[in-house]
Coordinates of C-alpha atoms in Angstrom, one line a residue:
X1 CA 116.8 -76.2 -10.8
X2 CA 114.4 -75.6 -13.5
X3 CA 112.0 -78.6 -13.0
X4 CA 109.3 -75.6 -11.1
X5 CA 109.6 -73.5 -14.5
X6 CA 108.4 -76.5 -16.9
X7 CA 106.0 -78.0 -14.0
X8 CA 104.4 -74.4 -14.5
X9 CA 104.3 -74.4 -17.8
X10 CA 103.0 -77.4 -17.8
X11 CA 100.2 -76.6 -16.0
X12 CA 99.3 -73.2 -17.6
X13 CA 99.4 -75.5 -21.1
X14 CA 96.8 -77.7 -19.2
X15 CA 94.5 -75.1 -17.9
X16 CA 94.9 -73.2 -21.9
X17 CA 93.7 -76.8 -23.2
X18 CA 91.2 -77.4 -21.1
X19 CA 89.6 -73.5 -21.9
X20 CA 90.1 -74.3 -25.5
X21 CA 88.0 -77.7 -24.9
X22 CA 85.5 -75.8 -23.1
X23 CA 85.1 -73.0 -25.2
X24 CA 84.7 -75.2 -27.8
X25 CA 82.3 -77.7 -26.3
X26 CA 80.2 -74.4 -25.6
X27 CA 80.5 -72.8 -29.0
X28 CA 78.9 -76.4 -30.4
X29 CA 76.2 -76.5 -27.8
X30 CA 75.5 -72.4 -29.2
X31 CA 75.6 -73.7 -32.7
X32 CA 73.2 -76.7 -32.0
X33 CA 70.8 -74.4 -30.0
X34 CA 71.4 -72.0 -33.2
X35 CA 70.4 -74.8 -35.7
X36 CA 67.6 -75.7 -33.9
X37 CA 66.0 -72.5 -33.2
X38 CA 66.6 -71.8 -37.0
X39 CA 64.9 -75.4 -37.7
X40 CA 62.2 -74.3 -36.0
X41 CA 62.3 -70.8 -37.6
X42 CA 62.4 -72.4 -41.4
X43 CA 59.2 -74.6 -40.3
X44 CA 57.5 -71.4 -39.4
X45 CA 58.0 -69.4 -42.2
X46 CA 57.0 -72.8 -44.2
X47 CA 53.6 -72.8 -41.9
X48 CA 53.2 -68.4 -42.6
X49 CA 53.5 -69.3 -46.8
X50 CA 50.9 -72.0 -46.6
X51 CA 48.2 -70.0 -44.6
X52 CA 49.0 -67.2 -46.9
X53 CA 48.7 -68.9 -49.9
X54 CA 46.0 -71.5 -49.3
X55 CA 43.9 -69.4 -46.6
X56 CA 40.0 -69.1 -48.0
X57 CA 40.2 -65.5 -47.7
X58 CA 43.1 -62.7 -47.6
X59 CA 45.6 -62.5 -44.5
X60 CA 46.9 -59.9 -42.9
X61 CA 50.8 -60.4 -42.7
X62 CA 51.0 -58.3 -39.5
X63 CA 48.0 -59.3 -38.2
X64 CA 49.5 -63.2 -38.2
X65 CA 52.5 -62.0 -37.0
X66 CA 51.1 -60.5 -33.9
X67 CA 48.9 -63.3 -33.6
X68 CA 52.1 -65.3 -33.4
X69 CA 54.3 -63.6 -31.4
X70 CA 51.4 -63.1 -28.6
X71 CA 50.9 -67.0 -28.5
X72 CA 54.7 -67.4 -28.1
X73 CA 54.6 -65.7 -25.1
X74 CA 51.5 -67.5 -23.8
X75 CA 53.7 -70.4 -24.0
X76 CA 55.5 -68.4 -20.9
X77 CA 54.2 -67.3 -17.4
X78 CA 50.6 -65.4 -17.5
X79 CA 52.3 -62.3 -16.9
X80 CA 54.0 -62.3 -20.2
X81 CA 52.8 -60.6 -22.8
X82 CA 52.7 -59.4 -26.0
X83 CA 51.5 -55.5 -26.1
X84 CA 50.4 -53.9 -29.7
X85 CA 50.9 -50.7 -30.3
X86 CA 47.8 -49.4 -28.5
X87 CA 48.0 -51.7 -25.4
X88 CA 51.6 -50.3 -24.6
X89 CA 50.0 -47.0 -25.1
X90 CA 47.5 -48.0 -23.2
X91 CA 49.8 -49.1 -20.2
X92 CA 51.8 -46.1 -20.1
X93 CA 48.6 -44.1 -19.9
X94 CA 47.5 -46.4 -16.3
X95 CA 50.6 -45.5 -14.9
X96 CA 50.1 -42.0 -15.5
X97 CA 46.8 -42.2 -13.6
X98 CA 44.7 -40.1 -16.2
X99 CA 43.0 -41.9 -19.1
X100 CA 39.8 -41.2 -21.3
X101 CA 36.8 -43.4 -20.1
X102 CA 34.0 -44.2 -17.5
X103 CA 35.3 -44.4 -14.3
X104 CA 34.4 -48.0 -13.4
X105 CA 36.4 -50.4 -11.4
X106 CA 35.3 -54.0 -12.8
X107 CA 36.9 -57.4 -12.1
X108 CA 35.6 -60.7 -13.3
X109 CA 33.1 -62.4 -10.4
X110 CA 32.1 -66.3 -11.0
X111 CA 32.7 -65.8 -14.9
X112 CA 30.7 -62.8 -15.1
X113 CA 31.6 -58.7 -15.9
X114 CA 30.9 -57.4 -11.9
X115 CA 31.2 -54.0 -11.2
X116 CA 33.6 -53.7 -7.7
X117 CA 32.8 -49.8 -7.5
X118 CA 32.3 -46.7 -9.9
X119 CA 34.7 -44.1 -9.0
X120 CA 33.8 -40.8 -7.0
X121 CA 32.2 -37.9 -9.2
X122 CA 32.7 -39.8 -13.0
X123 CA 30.6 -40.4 -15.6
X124 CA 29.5 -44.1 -14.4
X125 CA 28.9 -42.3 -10.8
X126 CA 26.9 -39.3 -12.1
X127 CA 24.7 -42.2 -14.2
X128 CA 24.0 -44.4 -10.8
X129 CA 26.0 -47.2 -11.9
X130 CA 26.4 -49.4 -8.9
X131 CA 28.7 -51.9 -6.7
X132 CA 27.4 -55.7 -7.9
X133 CA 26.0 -54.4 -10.6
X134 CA 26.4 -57.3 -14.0
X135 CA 27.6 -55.7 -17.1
X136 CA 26.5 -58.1 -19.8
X137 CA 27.0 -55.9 -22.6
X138 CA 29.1 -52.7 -23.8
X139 CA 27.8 -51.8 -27.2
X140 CA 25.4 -54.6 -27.9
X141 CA 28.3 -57.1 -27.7
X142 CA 28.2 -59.5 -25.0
X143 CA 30.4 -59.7 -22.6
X144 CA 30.2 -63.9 -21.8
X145 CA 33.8 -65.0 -22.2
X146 CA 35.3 -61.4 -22.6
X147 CA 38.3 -61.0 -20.9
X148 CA 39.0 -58.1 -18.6
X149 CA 41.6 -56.5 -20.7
X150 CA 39.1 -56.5 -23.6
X151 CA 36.2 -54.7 -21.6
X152 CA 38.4 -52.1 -20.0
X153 CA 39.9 -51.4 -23.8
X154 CA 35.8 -51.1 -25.0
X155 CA 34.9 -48.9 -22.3
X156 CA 37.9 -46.8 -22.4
X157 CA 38.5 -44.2 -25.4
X158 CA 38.5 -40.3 -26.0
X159 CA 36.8 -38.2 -24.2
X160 CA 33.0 -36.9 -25.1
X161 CA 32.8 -40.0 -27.2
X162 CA 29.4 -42.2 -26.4
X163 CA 29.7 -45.8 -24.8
X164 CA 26.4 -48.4 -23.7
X165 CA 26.2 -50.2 -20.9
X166 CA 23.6 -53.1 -20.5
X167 CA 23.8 -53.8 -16.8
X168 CA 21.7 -56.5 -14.5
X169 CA 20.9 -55.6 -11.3
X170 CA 19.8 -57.2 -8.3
X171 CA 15.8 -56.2 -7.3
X172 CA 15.2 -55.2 -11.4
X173 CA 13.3 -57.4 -13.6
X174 CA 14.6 -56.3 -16.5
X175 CA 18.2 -55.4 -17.8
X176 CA 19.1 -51.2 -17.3
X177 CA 20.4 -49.3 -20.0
X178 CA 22.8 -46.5 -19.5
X179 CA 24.8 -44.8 -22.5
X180 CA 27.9 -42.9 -20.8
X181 CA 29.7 -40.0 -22.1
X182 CA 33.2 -40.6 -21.4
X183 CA 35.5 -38.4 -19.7
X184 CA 39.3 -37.5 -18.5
X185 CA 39.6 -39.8 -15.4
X186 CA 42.1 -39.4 -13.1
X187 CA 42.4 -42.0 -10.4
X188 CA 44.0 -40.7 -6.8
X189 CA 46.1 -43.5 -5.8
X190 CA 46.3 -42.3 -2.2
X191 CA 43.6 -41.0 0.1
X192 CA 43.4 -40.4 3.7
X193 CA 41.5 -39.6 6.3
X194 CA 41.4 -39.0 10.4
X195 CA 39.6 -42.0 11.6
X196 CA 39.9 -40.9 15.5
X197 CA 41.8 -37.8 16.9
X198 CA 45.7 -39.0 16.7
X199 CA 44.9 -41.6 14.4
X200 CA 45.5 -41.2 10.7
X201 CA 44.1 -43.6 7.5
X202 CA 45.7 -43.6 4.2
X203 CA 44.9 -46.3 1.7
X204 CA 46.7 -46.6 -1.5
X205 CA 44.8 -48.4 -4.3
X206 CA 47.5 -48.6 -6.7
X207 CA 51.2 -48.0 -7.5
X208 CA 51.5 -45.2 -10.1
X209 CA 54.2 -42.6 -10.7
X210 CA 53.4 -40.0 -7.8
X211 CA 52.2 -42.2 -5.5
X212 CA 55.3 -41.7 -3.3
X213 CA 55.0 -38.1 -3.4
X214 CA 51.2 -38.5 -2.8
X215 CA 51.8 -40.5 0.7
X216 CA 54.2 -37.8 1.7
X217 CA 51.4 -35.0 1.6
X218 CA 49.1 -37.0 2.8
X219 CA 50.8 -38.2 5.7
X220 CA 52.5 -34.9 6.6
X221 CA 48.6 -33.0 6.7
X222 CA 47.5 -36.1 9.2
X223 CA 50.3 -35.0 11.1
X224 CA 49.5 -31.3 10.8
X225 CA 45.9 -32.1 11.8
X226 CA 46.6 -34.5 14.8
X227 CA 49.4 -32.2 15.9
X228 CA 50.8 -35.9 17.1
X229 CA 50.2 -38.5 15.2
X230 CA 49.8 -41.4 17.4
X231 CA 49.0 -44.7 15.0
X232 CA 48.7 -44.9 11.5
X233 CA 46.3 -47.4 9.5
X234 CA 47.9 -48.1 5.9
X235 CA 45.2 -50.1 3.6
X236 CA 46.7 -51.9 0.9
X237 CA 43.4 -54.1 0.6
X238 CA 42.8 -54.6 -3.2
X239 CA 46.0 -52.6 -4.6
X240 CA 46.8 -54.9 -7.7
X241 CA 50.2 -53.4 -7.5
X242 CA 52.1 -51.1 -10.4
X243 CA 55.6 -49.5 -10.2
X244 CA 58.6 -51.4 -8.6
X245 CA 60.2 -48.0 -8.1
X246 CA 56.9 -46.4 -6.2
X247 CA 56.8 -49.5 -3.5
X248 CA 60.4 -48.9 -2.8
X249 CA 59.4 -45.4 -2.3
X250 CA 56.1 -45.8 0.3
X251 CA 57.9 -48.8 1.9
X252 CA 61.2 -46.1 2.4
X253 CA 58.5 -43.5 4.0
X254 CA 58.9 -45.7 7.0
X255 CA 62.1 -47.0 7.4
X256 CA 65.5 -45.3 8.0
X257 CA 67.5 -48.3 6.9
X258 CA 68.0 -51.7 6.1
X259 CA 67.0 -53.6 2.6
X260 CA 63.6 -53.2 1.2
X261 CA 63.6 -55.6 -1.4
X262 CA 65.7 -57.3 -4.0
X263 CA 65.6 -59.5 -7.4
X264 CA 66.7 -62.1 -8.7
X265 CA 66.8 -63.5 -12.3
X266 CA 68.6 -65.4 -14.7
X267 CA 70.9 -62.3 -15.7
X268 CA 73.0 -60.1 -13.9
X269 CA 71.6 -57.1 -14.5
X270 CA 68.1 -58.4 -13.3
X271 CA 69.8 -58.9 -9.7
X272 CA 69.4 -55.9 -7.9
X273 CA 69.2 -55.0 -4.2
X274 CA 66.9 -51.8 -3.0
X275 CA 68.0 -50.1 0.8
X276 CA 66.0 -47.5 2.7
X277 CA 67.3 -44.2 3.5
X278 CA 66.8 -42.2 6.6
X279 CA 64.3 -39.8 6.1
X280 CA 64.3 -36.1 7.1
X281 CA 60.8 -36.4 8.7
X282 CA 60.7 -39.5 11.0
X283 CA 57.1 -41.2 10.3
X284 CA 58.4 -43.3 14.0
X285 CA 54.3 -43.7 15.2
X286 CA 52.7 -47.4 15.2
X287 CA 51.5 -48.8 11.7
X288 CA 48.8 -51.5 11.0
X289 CA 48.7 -52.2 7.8
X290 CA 45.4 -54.2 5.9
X291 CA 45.7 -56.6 2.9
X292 CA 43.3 -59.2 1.7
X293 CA 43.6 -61.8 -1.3
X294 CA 43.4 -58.5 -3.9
X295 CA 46.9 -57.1 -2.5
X296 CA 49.2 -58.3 -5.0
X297 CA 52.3 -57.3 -6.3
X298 CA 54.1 -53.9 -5.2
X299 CA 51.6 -54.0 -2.4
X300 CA 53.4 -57.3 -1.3
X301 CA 56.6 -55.8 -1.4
X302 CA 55.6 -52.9 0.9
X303 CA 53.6 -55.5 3.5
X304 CA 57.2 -57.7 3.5
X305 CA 59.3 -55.4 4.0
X306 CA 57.5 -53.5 6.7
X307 CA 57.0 -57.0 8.1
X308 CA 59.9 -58.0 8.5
X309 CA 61.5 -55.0 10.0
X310 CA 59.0 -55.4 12.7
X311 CA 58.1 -52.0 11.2
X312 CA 54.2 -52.6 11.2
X313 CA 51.7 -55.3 12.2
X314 CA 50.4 -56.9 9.3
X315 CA 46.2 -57.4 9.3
X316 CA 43.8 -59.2 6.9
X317 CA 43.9 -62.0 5.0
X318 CA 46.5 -63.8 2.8
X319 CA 47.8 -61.6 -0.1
X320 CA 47.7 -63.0 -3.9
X321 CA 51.2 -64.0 -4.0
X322 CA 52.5 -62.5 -7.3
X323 CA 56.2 -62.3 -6.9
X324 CA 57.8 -61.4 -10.4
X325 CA 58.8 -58.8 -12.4
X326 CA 57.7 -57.5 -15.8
X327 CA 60.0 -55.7 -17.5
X328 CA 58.9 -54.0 -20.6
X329 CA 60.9 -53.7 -24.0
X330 CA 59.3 -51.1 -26.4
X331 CA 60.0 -52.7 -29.7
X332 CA 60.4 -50.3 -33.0
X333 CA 56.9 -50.8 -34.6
X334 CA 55.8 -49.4 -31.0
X335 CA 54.8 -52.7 -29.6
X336 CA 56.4 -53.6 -26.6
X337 CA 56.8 -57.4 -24.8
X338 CA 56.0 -57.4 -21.0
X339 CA 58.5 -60.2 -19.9
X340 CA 59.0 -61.3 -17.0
X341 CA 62.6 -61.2 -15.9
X342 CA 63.2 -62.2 -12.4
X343 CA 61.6 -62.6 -8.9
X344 CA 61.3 -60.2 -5.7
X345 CA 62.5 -61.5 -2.5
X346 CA 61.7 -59.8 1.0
X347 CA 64.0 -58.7 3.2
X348 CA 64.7 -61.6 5.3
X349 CA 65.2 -63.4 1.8
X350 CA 61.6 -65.1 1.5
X351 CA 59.9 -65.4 -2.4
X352 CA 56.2 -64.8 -2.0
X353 CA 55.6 -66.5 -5.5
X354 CA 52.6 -68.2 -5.1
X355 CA 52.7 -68.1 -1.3
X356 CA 51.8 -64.7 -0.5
X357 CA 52.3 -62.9 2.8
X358 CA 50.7 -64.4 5.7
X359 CA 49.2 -61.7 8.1
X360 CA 50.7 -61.3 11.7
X361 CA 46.7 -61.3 12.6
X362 CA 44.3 -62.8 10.5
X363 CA 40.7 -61.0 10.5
X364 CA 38.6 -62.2 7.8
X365 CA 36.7 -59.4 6.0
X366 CA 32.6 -59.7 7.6
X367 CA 29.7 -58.5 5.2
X368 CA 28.1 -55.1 6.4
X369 CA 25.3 -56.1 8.4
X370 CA 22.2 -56.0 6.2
X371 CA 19.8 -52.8 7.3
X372 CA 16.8 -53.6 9.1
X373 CA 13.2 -52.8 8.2
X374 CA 13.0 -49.9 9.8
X375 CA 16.3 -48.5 9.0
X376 CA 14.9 -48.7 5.2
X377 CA 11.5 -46.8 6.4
X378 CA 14.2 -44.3 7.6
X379 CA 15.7 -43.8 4.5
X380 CA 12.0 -43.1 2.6
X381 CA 11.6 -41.2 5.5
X382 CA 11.2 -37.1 4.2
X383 CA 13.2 -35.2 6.9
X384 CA 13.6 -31.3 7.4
X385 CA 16.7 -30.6 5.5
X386 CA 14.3 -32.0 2.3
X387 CA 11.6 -29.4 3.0
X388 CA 11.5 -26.7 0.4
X389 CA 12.8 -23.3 2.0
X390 CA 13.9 -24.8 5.4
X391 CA 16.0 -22.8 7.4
X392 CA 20.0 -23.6 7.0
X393 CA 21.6 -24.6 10.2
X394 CA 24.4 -21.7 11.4
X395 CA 26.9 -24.7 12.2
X396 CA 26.7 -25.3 8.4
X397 CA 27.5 -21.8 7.2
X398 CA 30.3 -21.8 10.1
X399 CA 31.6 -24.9 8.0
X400 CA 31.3 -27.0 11.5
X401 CA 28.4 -29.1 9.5
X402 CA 31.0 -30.2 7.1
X403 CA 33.1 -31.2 9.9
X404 CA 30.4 -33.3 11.4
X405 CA 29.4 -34.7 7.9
X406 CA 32.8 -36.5 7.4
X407 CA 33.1 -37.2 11.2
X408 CA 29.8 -38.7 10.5
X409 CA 31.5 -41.0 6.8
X410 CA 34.3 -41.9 9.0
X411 CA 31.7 -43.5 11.5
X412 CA 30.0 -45.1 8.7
X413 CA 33.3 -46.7 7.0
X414 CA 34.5 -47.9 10.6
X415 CA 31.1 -49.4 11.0
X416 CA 31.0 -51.7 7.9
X417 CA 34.3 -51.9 7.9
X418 CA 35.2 -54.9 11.1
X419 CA 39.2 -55.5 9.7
X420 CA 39.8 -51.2 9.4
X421 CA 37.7 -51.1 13.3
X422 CA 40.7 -54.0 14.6
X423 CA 42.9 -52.1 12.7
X424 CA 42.2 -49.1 14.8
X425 CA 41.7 -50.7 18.2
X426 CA 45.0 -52.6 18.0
X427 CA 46.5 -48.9 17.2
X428 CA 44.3 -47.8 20.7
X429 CA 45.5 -50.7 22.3
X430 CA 49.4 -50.0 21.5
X431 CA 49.2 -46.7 23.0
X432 CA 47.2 -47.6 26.4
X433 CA 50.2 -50.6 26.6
X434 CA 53.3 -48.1 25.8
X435 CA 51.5 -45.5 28.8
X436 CA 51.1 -48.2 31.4
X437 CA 53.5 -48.0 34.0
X438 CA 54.3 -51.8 35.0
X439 CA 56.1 -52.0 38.3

């Protein structure tokens, strides 16, 4: 009658030892992890007292500690990092968009300081700073084996302060000179254009706070302008990425529902799952979007989850493949760590870490054609408009000129531009195949 009672008891008493056993067995393994990591801790300080003490010269207690903490997290992925107090500073001002400094997009091109563009109407612009052109010192100090992060810190700082740029250039025998005033810059993460009546552009170079907000206006005065939009070109080429919350955002801008992306790490709090929302304006017209081997990052997220809600045709070439995510921990000296805490996964539950996103249709980007002989004559060539008091054209006081003028830029971009010119045909194509009448 009461054998059930004790065979529960019984059991329960089991289960309570075998916790107890386990709990234990895990609070020795903590201890031993404990011991260790303060083994290792006591053979540090030991190290920090013998450089202080025996070092030729004077150390700087902070200074080594930095210097330590910062080649801890080398040890880690090359997204972790250790930020002083003026990198994090320095970061939060990037996301922000606006920042003292030239204006100079730079990237390092077989192990040399390349200039990729200047930006539109900034200092390095006004100075004729160019596209390819070698920057192999900033201040007299060379720039061989200077990382990017240090040249963008020397050429950045308050505004109307003075900065030199040594630069080679293709066709000049001898190194230019250029000392720059910097300025406020403030980088417009999306622009747009119309590249053919009913067919819209917007390119988004990088993921900053606003750029959601941005796309909307952008994308609702295409549609005010084509009355109809009929195919949208999104151009994600070269976006390094930025704000996990802002590619949610853009990607959202195109999908009613369905998951966008979610994480997953080694904690429970870094597992988290991000859904669209049906939007008040549908944005329901064709999408080709372009990415290249420079789309990395948020970018990725956008092109996956488009991709694999059959939202959008994905064109270019393999992205960079950078699937993790930084988190960053201000710490109280105002330092901060960027850690890496977890990995994105797309929709359809694929990790792009190191793969990247493969386009539905690869186009490899082609070189603009070089311009012939007499295309240069042409540009030497004095025309009317250069003539001192020439008459003005009427369709230019009308403002129809400046209608023609960026008709005539979008010809130009579509021209030495052969990925942006399939882009748009495919968008042509979609529409002549959705009007066709098959019987």
């Amino acid at each position: 009658m009461f054998s059930k009672p004790k065979k529960s008891v019984v059991l329960i008493l089991a289960v309570a030892l075998s916790l107890i056993a386990w709990n234990g067995l895990r609070a020795k393994q903590a201890a031993e992890s404990s011991s260790e990591i303060y083994q290792y801790l006591r053979l540090f300080s030991d190290v920090l007292n013998i450089v202080q003490d025996n070092y030729v010269e004077k150390t700087d207690s902070k200074k080594l500690m930095y210097g330590a903490i910062n080649g801890m997290l080398r040890e880690l992925d090359p997204h972790s990092s250790f930020m002083k107090p003026e990198d994090y500073k320095e970061l939060q001002i990037e996301t922000k968009g606006k920042f003292g400094g030239l204006g100079i997009e730079i990237t390092i091109r077989d192990g040399v300081l390349t200039v990729v563009a200047p930006l539109e109407d900034t200092p390095a612009d006004r100075a004729g700073v160019l596209a390819n052109d070698q920057i192999i010192k900033i201040d007299e100090e060379t720039t061989q084996d200077m990382s990017l992060m240090d040249a963008v810190q020397k050429m950045r700082g308050p505004k109307g302060t003075k900065v030199k740029l040594t630069i080679l250039r293709k066709g000049e025998k001898k190194p230019l000179e250029f000392e720059l005033t910097r300025a406020e810059i403030s980088i417009r993460s999306v622009r747009s254009r119309t590249l053919e009546a009913g067919f819209g552009y917007v390119r988004i170079s990088s993921f900053q706070s606003g750029t959601s907000n941005d796309l909307r206006k952008a994308l609702d005065q295409l549609e005010t302008d084509s009355h109809s939009l009929q195919g949208l070109v999104l151009d994600l080429r070269n976006d390094p990425g930025g704000l996990l919350d802002q590619a949610v955002e853009v990607s959202d801008e195109f999908l009613d529902d369905g998951l966008i992306v979610y994480t997953g790490g080694r904690l429970e709090n870094q597992q988290m799952r991000f859904e669209a929302h049906k939007n008040s304006k549908p944005r329901s017209y064709p999408i080709v979007v372009l990415v290249n081997a420079g789309s990395a990052s948020a970018s990725e997220i956008v092109a996956g989850a488009l991709q694999d809600h059959k939202r959008a045709i994905i064109l270019g070439e393999q992205t960079f493949g950078k699937g993790s995510v930084q988190t960053v921990i201000p710490l109280n000296d105002g330092s901060a760590v960027r850690l890496t805490t977890s990995l994105y996964y797309t929709p359809s539950g694929r990790s792009i870490q190191a793969k990247g996103i493969t386009p539905d249709i690869v186009v490899k980007r082609e070189a603009p054609e070089k311009e012939a002989e007499d295309g240069a004559d042409e540009v030497r060539r004095v025309r009317e408009r250069d003539l001192p008091r020439h008459m003005m054209n009427k369709k230019d006081e009308s403002g129809q000129g400046k209608q023609e003028t960026a008709q005539a830029e979008t010809q130009k971009l579509l021209d030495q531009d052969n990925q942006l010119r399939r882009a748009l045909d495919l968008l042509k194509s979609y529409k002549i195949m959705a009007q066709m009448q098959i019987k």
